[in-house]
Amino acid sequence: MKNREKRPESISIAPLRVDVHSHLLPALDEGSKNVEESLELILELRNLGFQKLILTPHIMAGFYPNSPNKIQQRLLILREYLEERNIDIEIEAAAEYYLDAFFMKELLSKNDLLTFDSEDGKKYLLFETQHLHEPKHIFEAIKRIVRKGYTPVLAHPERYNYLQRDRLLVHQLYETGLLFQVNINSFSGYYGNAARELAEYLSVAQMVSFLGTDCHKQEQIEMLQKTMASPMYATVLRAGDILNNRV
Ligand SMILES: [Fe+2]
């Protein structure tokens, strides 16, 4: 006990037990194509230490017309496939919503949204936006999401050009109560230098609430293995209040 008190720096960092962003439900978006590929990628993520995966297919009008019903059905199929093979990992489903007029008018107003939930009852709503320009009415959208009782989580803020060039906007968004989910692979430059720089900035500023693999395919697993073994990744885990293990 004495030793532990004297050496706080030796307290080990809790590894990520939960991933909150991936495209491993088969054949719903541009991620995994079939259950066999899902199984392979899920085994790789389990080897990286994940015990629970929140699978988040895209929902985007005109491109990925996935519904909660369809996603839940696909989850049951994949769960059964894993259970038959005695794969010991927990899988749940939410979604990565694309923020547009369809989302606001059709999905949010009907309240039929998939979320991942915290132990204390928070409903985290993961959404993405267009990459180049600040989405019109994003502040109003966040307000409405919050008013509906959800906690909005922006998927990979570091990857959007409009945030890479505007740190003030990053802070203004964060101050609304919006949480940021940063992709683990951003820290090794997988999405480019500007994304890496913003990911590091967010980590140092303690503005990273969730980390995600955003895993679609094998190539990203190889990068995750490298990133998660790096000293820089240990620094990221230490830097802020990462909520992954509380969902
Ligand atoms: Fe994604």
PDB file of C-alpha atoms and ligand atoms in Angstrom:
ATOM      1  CA  MET A   1       0.000   0.000   0.000  1.00  0.00           C
ATOM      2  CA  LYS A   2       2.772   2.394   0.997  1.00  0.00           C
ATOM      3  CA  ASN A   3       4.557   1.903  -2.281  1.00  0.00           C
ATOM      4  CA  ARG A   4       1.402   2.529  -4.228  1.00  0.00           C
ATOM      5  CA  GLU A   5       0.845   5.826  -2.417  1.00  0.00           C
ATOM      6  CA  LYS A   6       4.406   6.931  -3.057  1.00  0.00           C
ATOM      7  CA  ARG A   7       4.380   6.165  -6.746  1.00  0.00           C
ATOM      8  CA  PRO A   8       1.196   7.529  -8.296  1.00  0.00           C
ATOM      9  CA  GLU A   9       2.843   7.497 -11.725  1.00  0.00           C
ATOM     10  CA  SER A  10       2.958   3.709 -11.551  1.00  0.00           C
ATOM     11  CA  ILE A  11      -0.822   3.390 -11.476  1.00  0.00           C
ATOM     12  CA  SER A  12      -1.601   1.547 -14.656  1.00  0.00           C
ATOM     13  CA  ILE A  13      -3.875   3.176 -17.196  1.00  0.00           C
ATOM     14  CA  ALA A  14      -7.107   1.302 -17.691  1.00  0.00           C
ATOM     15  CA  PRO A  15      -7.024  -0.123 -21.196  1.00  0.00           C
ATOM     16  CA  LEU A  16      -9.992   0.505 -23.464  1.00  0.00           C
ATOM     17  CA  ARG A  17     -12.488  -2.243 -22.811  1.00  0.00           C
ATOM     18  CA  VAL A  18     -15.245  -0.784 -24.980  1.00  0.00           C
ATOM     19  CA  ASP A  19     -15.175   0.486 -28.548  1.00  0.00           C
ATOM     20  CA  VAL A  20     -17.980   2.893 -29.443  1.00  0.00           C
ATOM     21  CA  HIS A  21     -17.595   3.278 -33.207  1.00  0.00           C
ATOM     22  CA  SER A  22     -17.198   0.652 -35.924  1.00  0.00           C
ATOM     23  CA  HIS A  23     -18.728  -0.663 -39.124  1.00  0.00           C
ATOM     24  CA  LEU A  24     -18.718  -4.370 -38.392  1.00  0.00           C
ATOM     25  CA  LEU A  25     -22.367  -5.235 -38.815  1.00  0.00           C
ATOM     26  CA  PRO A  26     -22.264  -7.078 -42.124  1.00  0.00           C
ATOM     27  CA  ALA A  27     -23.483  -5.574 -45.395  1.00  0.00           C
ATOM     28  CA  LEU A  28     -25.150  -2.438 -44.032  1.00  0.00           C
ATOM     29  CA  ASP A  29     -22.617   0.128 -45.210  1.00  0.00           C
ATOM     30  CA  GLU A  30     -19.079   0.281 -46.641  1.00  0.00           C
ATOM     31  CA  GLY A  31     -17.681  -1.698 -43.694  1.00  0.00           C
ATOM     32  CA  SER A  32     -17.704  -5.446 -43.290  1.00  0.00           C
ATOM     33  CA  LYS A  33     -19.243  -7.277 -46.252  1.00  0.00           C
ATOM     34  CA  ASN A  34     -20.394 -10.513 -44.609  1.00  0.00           C
ATOM     35  CA  VAL A  35     -20.444 -12.344 -41.280  1.00  0.00           C
ATOM     36  CA  GLU A  36     -17.140 -14.075 -42.020  1.00  0.00           C
ATOM     37  CA  GLU A  37     -15.364 -10.740 -42.426  1.00  0.00           C
ATOM     38  CA  SER A  38     -17.125  -9.373 -39.317  1.00  0.00           C
ATOM     39  CA  LEU A  39     -15.881 -12.365 -37.326  1.00  0.00           C
ATOM     40  CA  GLU A  40     -12.282 -11.882 -38.479  1.00  0.00           C
ATOM     41  CA  LEU A  41     -12.252  -8.185 -37.607  1.00  0.00           C
ATOM     42  CA  ILE A  42     -14.012  -8.722 -34.290  1.00  0.00           C
ATOM     43  CA  LEU A  43     -11.423 -11.334 -33.279  1.00  0.00           C
ATOM     44  CA  GLU A  44      -8.677  -8.827 -34.081  1.00  0.00           C
ATOM     45  CA  LEU A  45     -10.354  -6.177 -31.934  1.00  0.00           C
ATOM     46  CA  ARG A  46     -10.705  -8.680 -29.107  1.00  0.00           C
ATOM     47  CA  ASN A  47      -6.961  -9.351 -29.382  1.00  0.00           C
ATOM     48  CA  LEU A  48      -6.457  -5.620 -28.898  1.00  0.00           C
ATOM     49  CA  GLY A  49      -8.254  -5.872 -25.560  1.00  0.00           C
ATOM     50  CA  PHE A  50     -11.805  -4.903 -26.439  1.00  0.00           C
ATOM     51  CA  GLN A  51     -14.466  -6.841 -24.559  1.00  0.00           C
ATOM     52  CA  LYS A  52     -17.459  -4.917 -25.821  1.00  0.00           C
ATOM     53  CA  LEU A  53     -18.109  -3.364 -29.225  1.00  0.00           C
ATOM     54  CA  ILE A  54     -20.799  -0.848 -30.078  1.00  0.00           C
ATOM     55  CA  LEU A  55     -21.374  -1.382 -33.794  1.00  0.00           C
ATOM     56  CA  THR A  56     -22.425   1.815 -35.545  1.00  0.00           C
ATOM     57  CA  PRO A  57     -23.502   1.492 -39.182  1.00  0.00           C
ATOM     58  CA  HIS A  58     -24.022   4.673 -41.156  1.00  0.00           C
ATOM     59  CA  ILE A  59     -27.525   6.038 -41.471  1.00  0.00           C
ATOM     60  CA  MET A  60     -27.615   8.529 -44.332  1.00  0.00           C
ATOM     61  CA  ALA A  61     -30.542   9.315 -46.609  1.00  0.00           C
ATOM     62  CA  GLY A  62     -29.903   8.228 -50.195  1.00  0.00           C
ATOM     63  CA  PHE A  63     -26.725   6.290 -49.331  1.00  0.00           C
ATOM     64  CA  TYR A  64     -27.274   4.138 -46.266  1.00  0.00           C
ATOM     65  CA  PRO A  65     -31.000   3.905 -45.613  1.00  0.00           C
ATOM     66  CA  ASN A  66     -30.600   1.788 -42.488  1.00  0.00           C
ATOM     67  CA  SER A  67     -33.369   1.728 -39.907  1.00  0.00           C
ATOM     68  CA  PRO A  68     -33.144   0.801 -36.205  1.00  0.00           C
ATOM     69  CA  ASN A  69     -35.170  -2.308 -37.015  1.00  0.00           C
ATOM     70  CA  LYS A  70     -32.849  -3.464 -39.792  1.00  0.00           C
ATOM     71  CA  ILE A  71     -29.781  -2.776 -37.658  1.00  0.00           C
ATOM     72  CA  GLN A  72     -31.187  -4.669 -34.659  1.00  0.00           C
ATOM     73  CA  GLN A  73     -32.072  -7.650 -36.863  1.00  0.00           C
ATOM     74  CA  ARG A  74     -28.560  -7.735 -38.315  1.00  0.00           C
ATOM     75  CA  LEU A  75     -27.147  -7.516 -34.794  1.00  0.00           C
ATOM     76  CA  LEU A  76     -29.093 -10.628 -33.768  1.00  0.00           C
ATOM     77  CA  ILE A  77     -27.756 -12.541 -36.793  1.00  0.00           C
ATOM     78  CA  LEU A  78     -24.158 -11.589 -36.012  1.00  0.00           C
ATOM     79  CA  ARG A  79     -24.574 -12.285 -32.301  1.00  0.00           C
ATOM     80  CA  GLU A  80     -25.884 -15.767 -33.038  1.00  0.00           C
ATOM     81  CA  TYR A  81     -23.007 -16.401 -35.473  1.00  0.00           C
ATOM     82  CA  LEU A  82     -20.481 -15.431 -32.771  1.00  0.00           C
ATOM     83  CA  GLU A  83     -22.234 -17.450 -30.084  1.00  0.00           C
ATOM     84  CA  GLU A  84     -22.254 -20.575 -32.249  1.00  0.00           C
ATOM     85  CA  ARG A  85     -18.484 -20.236 -32.448  1.00  0.00           C
ATOM     86  CA  ASN A  86     -18.081 -19.500 -28.725  1.00  0.00           C
ATOM     87  CA  ILE A  87     -16.592 -16.075 -29.330  1.00  0.00           C
ATOM     88  CA  ASP A  88     -16.595 -14.345 -26.000  1.00  0.00           C
ATOM     89  CA  ILE A  89     -17.290 -10.697 -26.740  1.00  0.00           C
ATOM     90  CA  GLU A  90     -20.260  -8.440 -26.112  1.00  0.00           C
ATOM     91  CA  ILE A  91     -21.735  -6.688 -29.146  1.00  0.00           C
ATOM     92  CA  GLU A  92     -24.375  -3.982 -29.244  1.00  0.00           C
ATOM     93  CA  ALA A  93     -25.638  -1.702 -31.961  1.00  0.00           C
ATOM     94  CA  ALA A  94     -26.128   2.027 -32.303  1.00  0.00           C
ATOM     95  CA  ALA A  95     -25.576   4.101 -35.454  1.00  0.00           C
ATOM     96  CA  GLU A  96     -23.508   6.874 -36.976  1.00  0.00           C
ATOM     97  CA  TYR A  97     -26.096   9.410 -38.102  1.00  0.00           C
ATOM     98  CA  TYR A  98     -25.324  11.849 -40.872  1.00  0.00           C
ATOM     99  CA  LEU A  99     -26.410  15.336 -39.833  1.00  0.00           C
ATOM    100  CA  ASP A 100     -28.642  16.745 -42.560  1.00  0.00           C
ATOM    101  CA  ALA A 101     -32.194  17.954 -43.080  1.00  0.00           C
ATOM    102  CA  PHE A 102     -33.448  14.358 -43.295  1.00  0.00           C
ATOM    103  CA  PHE A 103     -31.947  13.575 -39.917  1.00  0.00           C
ATOM    104  CA  MET A 104     -33.478  16.660 -38.337  1.00  0.00           C
ATOM    105  CA  LYS A 105     -36.923  16.410 -39.914  1.00  0.00           C
ATOM    106  CA  GLU A 106     -37.495  12.687 -40.242  1.00  0.00           C
ATOM    107  CA  LEU A 107     -35.372  10.963 -37.636  1.00  0.00           C
ATOM    108  CA  LEU A 108     -34.878  13.309 -34.710  1.00  0.00           C
ATOM    109  CA  SER A 109     -38.456  14.518 -34.666  1.00  0.00           C
ATOM    110  CA  LYS A 110     -39.753  10.929 -34.563  1.00  0.00           C
ATOM    111  CA  ASN A 111     -37.467  10.022 -31.662  1.00  0.00           C
ATOM    112  CA  ASP A 112     -36.679   6.615 -33.137  1.00  0.00           C
ATOM    113  CA  LEU A 113     -32.918   6.766 -32.721  1.00  0.00           C
ATOM    114  CA  LEU A 114     -30.273   4.242 -31.780  1.00  0.00           C
ATOM    115  CA  THR A 115     -27.921   5.315 -29.022  1.00  0.00           C
ATOM    116  CA  PHE A 116     -25.348   3.795 -26.734  1.00  0.00           C
ATOM    117  CA  ASP A 117     -26.084   4.368 -23.090  1.00  0.00           C
ATOM    118  CA  SER A 118     -24.049   5.053 -19.978  1.00  0.00           C
ATOM    119  CA  GLU A 119     -24.457   3.246 -16.679  1.00  0.00           C
ATOM    120  CA  ASP A 120     -26.095   6.390 -15.270  1.00  0.00           C
ATOM    121  CA  GLY A 121     -28.680   6.615 -18.046  1.00  0.00           C
ATOM    122  CA  LYS A 122     -27.134   9.037 -20.546  1.00  0.00           C
ATOM    123  CA  LYS A 123     -28.119   8.338 -24.150  1.00  0.00           C
ATOM    124  CA  TYR A 124     -25.172   9.078 -26.422  1.00  0.00           C
ATOM    125  CA  LEU A 125     -26.130   9.929 -29.985  1.00  0.00           C
ATOM    126  CA  LEU A 126     -23.239   9.501 -32.414  1.00  0.00           C
ATOM    127  CA  PHE A 127     -23.360  11.673 -35.520  1.00  0.00           C
ATOM    128  CA  GLU A 128     -21.087  12.770 -38.339  1.00  0.00           C
ATOM    129  CA  THR A 129     -21.210  15.779 -40.636  1.00  0.00           C
ATOM    130  CA  GLN A 130     -20.007  16.799 -44.051  1.00  0.00           C
ATOM    131  CA  HIS A 131     -16.240  17.238 -44.179  1.00  0.00           C
ATOM    132  CA  LEU A 132     -15.519  20.509 -45.933  1.00  0.00           C
ATOM    133  CA  HIS A 133     -17.765  23.222 -44.581  1.00  0.00           C
ATOM    134  CA  GLU A 134     -19.369  23.947 -41.250  1.00  0.00           C
ATOM    135  CA  PRO A 135     -22.856  22.461 -41.501  1.00  0.00           C
ATOM    136  CA  LYS A 136     -25.528  25.121 -41.528  1.00  0.00           C
ATOM    137  CA  HIS A 137     -27.501  25.279 -38.288  1.00  0.00           C
ATOM    138  CA  ILE A 138     -25.144  22.907 -36.438  1.00  0.00           C
ATOM    139  CA  PHE A 139     -25.605  24.832 -33.184  1.00  0.00           C
ATOM    140  CA  GLU A 140     -29.380  24.697 -33.544  1.00  0.00           C
ATOM    141  CA  ALA A 141     -29.164  20.973 -34.331  1.00  0.00           C
ATOM    142  CA  ILE A 142     -27.134  20.305 -31.172  1.00  0.00           C
ATOM    143  CA  LYS A 143     -29.668  22.261 -29.116  1.00  0.00           C
ATOM    144  CA  ARG A 144     -32.528  20.205 -30.507  1.00  0.00           C
ATOM    145  CA  ILE A 145     -30.686  16.912 -29.922  1.00  0.00           C
ATOM    146  CA  VAL A 146     -30.072  17.919 -26.302  1.00  0.00           C
ATOM    147  CA  ARG A 147     -33.683  19.064 -25.874  1.00  0.00           C
ATOM    148  CA  LYS A 148     -34.815  15.607 -26.992  1.00  0.00           C
ATOM    149  CA  GLY A 149     -32.861  14.112 -24.101  1.00  0.00           C
ATOM    150  CA  TYR A 150     -29.792  12.829 -25.952  1.00  0.00           C
ATOM    151  CA  THR A 151     -26.132  13.624 -25.355  1.00  0.00           C
ATOM    152  CA  PRO A 152     -24.682  14.453 -28.775  1.00  0.00           C
ATOM    153  CA  VAL A 153     -21.332  12.893 -29.693  1.00  0.00           C
ATOM    154  CA  LEU A 154     -19.524  14.121 -32.793  1.00  0.00           C
ATOM    155  CA  ALA A 155     -17.727  11.289 -34.592  1.00  0.00           C
ATOM    156  CA  HIS A 156     -14.086  12.040 -35.422  1.00  0.00           C
ATOM    157  CA  PRO A 157     -14.102  15.892 -35.200  1.00  0.00           C
ATOM    158  CA  GLU A 158     -10.393  15.835 -36.094  1.00  0.00           C
ATOM    159  CA  ARG A 159     -11.218  14.658 -39.623  1.00  0.00           C
ATOM    160  CA  TYR A 160     -13.372  17.618 -40.672  1.00  0.00           C
ATOM    161  CA  ASN A 161     -11.657  20.320 -42.678  1.00  0.00           C
ATOM    162  CA  TYR A 162     -13.873  23.037 -41.201  1.00  0.00           C
ATOM    163  CA  LEU A 163     -12.658  22.136 -37.695  1.00  0.00           C
ATOM    164  CA  GLN A 164      -9.028  21.554 -38.678  1.00  0.00           C
ATOM    165  CA  ARG A 165      -8.814  25.205 -39.696  1.00  0.00           C
ATOM    166  CA  ASP A 166     -10.892  26.747 -36.905  1.00  0.00           C
ATOM    167  CA  ARG A 167      -9.930  26.013 -33.296  1.00  0.00           C
ATOM    168  CA  LEU A 168     -12.370  28.663 -32.027  1.00  0.00           C
ATOM    169  CA  LEU A 169     -15.261  26.770 -33.599  1.00  0.00           C
ATOM    170  CA  VAL A 170     -13.979  23.567 -31.961  1.00  0.00           C
ATOM    171  CA  HIS A 171     -14.201  25.246 -28.551  1.00  0.00           C
ATOM    172  CA  GLN A 172     -17.555  26.860 -29.270  1.00  0.00           C
ATOM    173  CA  LEU A 173     -19.025  23.490 -30.213  1.00  0.00           C
ATOM    174  CA  TYR A 174     -17.539  21.817 -27.149  1.00  0.00           C
ATOM    175  CA  GLU A 175     -19.020  24.493 -24.906  1.00  0.00           C
ATOM    176  CA  THR A 176     -22.543  23.596 -26.066  1.00  0.00           C
ATOM    177  CA  GLY A 177     -22.170  20.218 -24.325  1.00  0.00           C
ATOM    178  CA  LEU A 178     -21.230  18.376 -27.500  1.00  0.00           C
ATOM    179  CA  LEU A 179     -18.821  15.514 -26.791  1.00  0.00           C
ATOM    180  CA  PHE A 180     -15.996  14.518 -29.126  1.00  0.00           C
ATOM    181  CA  GLN A 181     -15.201  10.952 -30.225  1.00  0.00           C
ATOM    182  CA  VAL A 182     -11.714  10.840 -31.691  1.00  0.00           C
ATOM    183  CA  ASN A 183     -10.526   7.965 -33.897  1.00  0.00           C
ATOM    184  CA  ILE A 184      -7.582   6.077 -32.410  1.00  0.00           C
ATOM    185  CA  ASN A 185      -5.857   5.881 -35.790  1.00  0.00           C
ATOM    186  CA  SER A 186      -5.917   9.663 -36.135  1.00  0.00           C
ATOM    187  CA  PHE A 187      -3.065   9.793 -33.613  1.00  0.00           C
ATOM    188  CA  SER A 188      -0.741   8.004 -36.019  1.00  0.00           C
ATOM    189  CA  GLY A 189      -1.647  10.115 -39.022  1.00  0.00           C
ATOM    190  CA  TYR A 190      -3.822   7.514 -40.783  1.00  0.00           C
ATOM    191  CA  TYR A 191      -6.221  10.285 -41.840  1.00  0.00           C
ATOM    192  CA  GLY A 192      -3.489  12.821 -42.596  1.00  0.00           C
ATOM    193  CA  ASN A 193      -1.443  15.380 -40.713  1.00  0.00           C
ATOM    194  CA  ALA A 194      -4.180  17.901 -40.109  1.00  0.00           C
ATOM    195  CA  ALA A 195      -6.347  15.212 -38.483  1.00  0.00           C
ATOM    196  CA  ARG A 196      -3.405  14.042 -36.377  1.00  0.00           C
ATOM    197  CA  GLU A 197      -2.700  17.585 -35.210  1.00  0.00           C
ATOM    198  CA  LEU A 198      -6.297  18.252 -34.209  1.00  0.00           C
ATOM    199  CA  ALA A 199      -6.532  14.863 -32.455  1.00  0.00           C
ATOM    200  CA  GLU A 200      -3.442  15.733 -30.416  1.00  0.00           C
ATOM    201  CA  TYR A 201      -4.780  19.217 -29.709  1.00  0.00           C
ATOM    202  CA  LEU A 202      -8.073  17.769 -28.420  1.00  0.00           C
ATOM    203  CA  SER A 203      -6.239  15.250 -26.260  1.00  0.00           C
ATOM    204  CA  VAL A 204      -3.939  17.836 -24.699  1.00  0.00           C
ATOM    205  CA  ALA A 205      -6.928  20.138 -24.104  1.00  0.00           C
ATOM    206  CA  GLN A 206      -8.739  17.217 -22.400  1.00  0.00           C
ATOM    207  CA  MET A 207     -11.616  17.474 -24.841  1.00  0.00           C
ATOM    208  CA  VAL A 208     -11.675  13.816 -25.894  1.00  0.00           C
ATOM    209  CA  SER A 209     -14.663  12.041 -24.327  1.00  0.00           C
ATOM    210  CA  PHE A 210     -14.616   8.887 -26.429  1.00  0.00           C
ATOM    211  CA  LEU A 211     -12.088   7.001 -28.516  1.00  0.00           C
ATOM    212  CA  GLY A 212     -13.196   4.825 -31.392  1.00  0.00           C
ATOM    213  CA  THR A 213     -11.666   2.411 -33.840  1.00  0.00           C
ATOM    214  CA  ASP A 214     -14.067   3.404 -36.672  1.00  0.00           C
ATOM    215  CA  CYS A 215     -13.019   0.004 -37.998  1.00  0.00           C
ATOM    216  CA  HIS A 216     -14.227  -0.950 -41.494  1.00  0.00           C
ATOM    217  CA  LYS A 217     -11.477  -3.261 -42.748  1.00  0.00           C
ATOM    218  CA  GLN A 218      -8.267  -5.185 -42.070  1.00  0.00           C
ATOM    219  CA  GLU A 219      -5.909  -2.369 -43.076  1.00  0.00           C
ATOM    220  CA  GLN A 220      -7.233  -0.286 -40.173  1.00  0.00           C
ATOM    221  CA  ILE A 221      -6.607  -3.140 -37.722  1.00  0.00           C
ATOM    222  CA  GLU A 222      -2.927  -3.136 -38.624  1.00  0.00           C
ATOM    223  CA  MET A 223      -2.752   0.596 -37.964  1.00  0.00           C
ATOM    224  CA  LEU A 224      -4.658   0.165 -34.684  1.00  0.00           C
ATOM    225  CA  GLN A 225      -2.112  -2.422 -33.538  1.00  0.00           C
ATOM    226  CA  LYS A 226       0.704   0.024 -34.145  1.00  0.00           C
ATOM    227  CA  THR A 227      -1.093   3.028 -32.664  1.00  0.00           C
ATOM    228  CA  MET A 228      -2.284   1.260 -29.528  1.00  0.00           C
ATOM    229  CA  ALA A 229       1.234   0.004 -28.816  1.00  0.00           C
ATOM    230  CA  SER A 230       2.754   3.478 -29.022  1.00  0.00           C
ATOM    231  CA  PRO A 231       3.777   5.653 -26.044  1.00  0.00           C
ATOM    232  CA  MET A 232       1.723   8.461 -27.541  1.00  0.00           C
ATOM    233  CA  TYR A 233      -1.438   6.371 -27.196  1.00  0.00           C
ATOM    234  CA  ALA A 234      -0.672   5.796 -23.494  1.00  0.00           C
ATOM    235  CA  THR A 235      -0.438   9.571 -23.140  1.00  0.00           C
ATOM    236  CA  VAL A 236      -3.845   9.971 -24.782  1.00  0.00           C
ATOM    237  CA  LEU A 237      -5.440   7.489 -22.375  1.00  0.00           C
ATOM    238  CA  ARG A 238      -3.882   9.328 -19.469  1.00  0.00           C
ATOM    239  CA  ALA A 239      -4.794  12.798 -20.668  1.00  0.00           C
ATOM    240  CA  GLY A 240      -8.488  13.095 -20.139  1.00  0.00           C
ATOM    241  CA  ASP A 241     -11.706  11.641 -18.899  1.00  0.00           C
ATOM    242  CA  ILE A 242     -12.297   8.946 -21.511  1.00  0.00           C
ATOM    243  CA  LEU A 243     -15.786   7.549 -21.057  1.00  0.00           C
ATOM    244  CA  ASN A 244     -15.551   4.375 -23.178  1.00  0.00           C
ATOM    245  CA  ASN A 245     -15.416   1.960 -20.271  1.00  0.00           C
ATOM    246  CA  ARG A 246     -18.553   3.452 -18.730  1.00  0.00           C
ATOM    247  CA  VAL A 247     -20.941   2.449 -21.500  1.00  0.00           C
TER     248      VAL A 247
HETATM  249 FE    FE B   1     -17.606   5.755 -39.013  1.00  0.00          FE
END
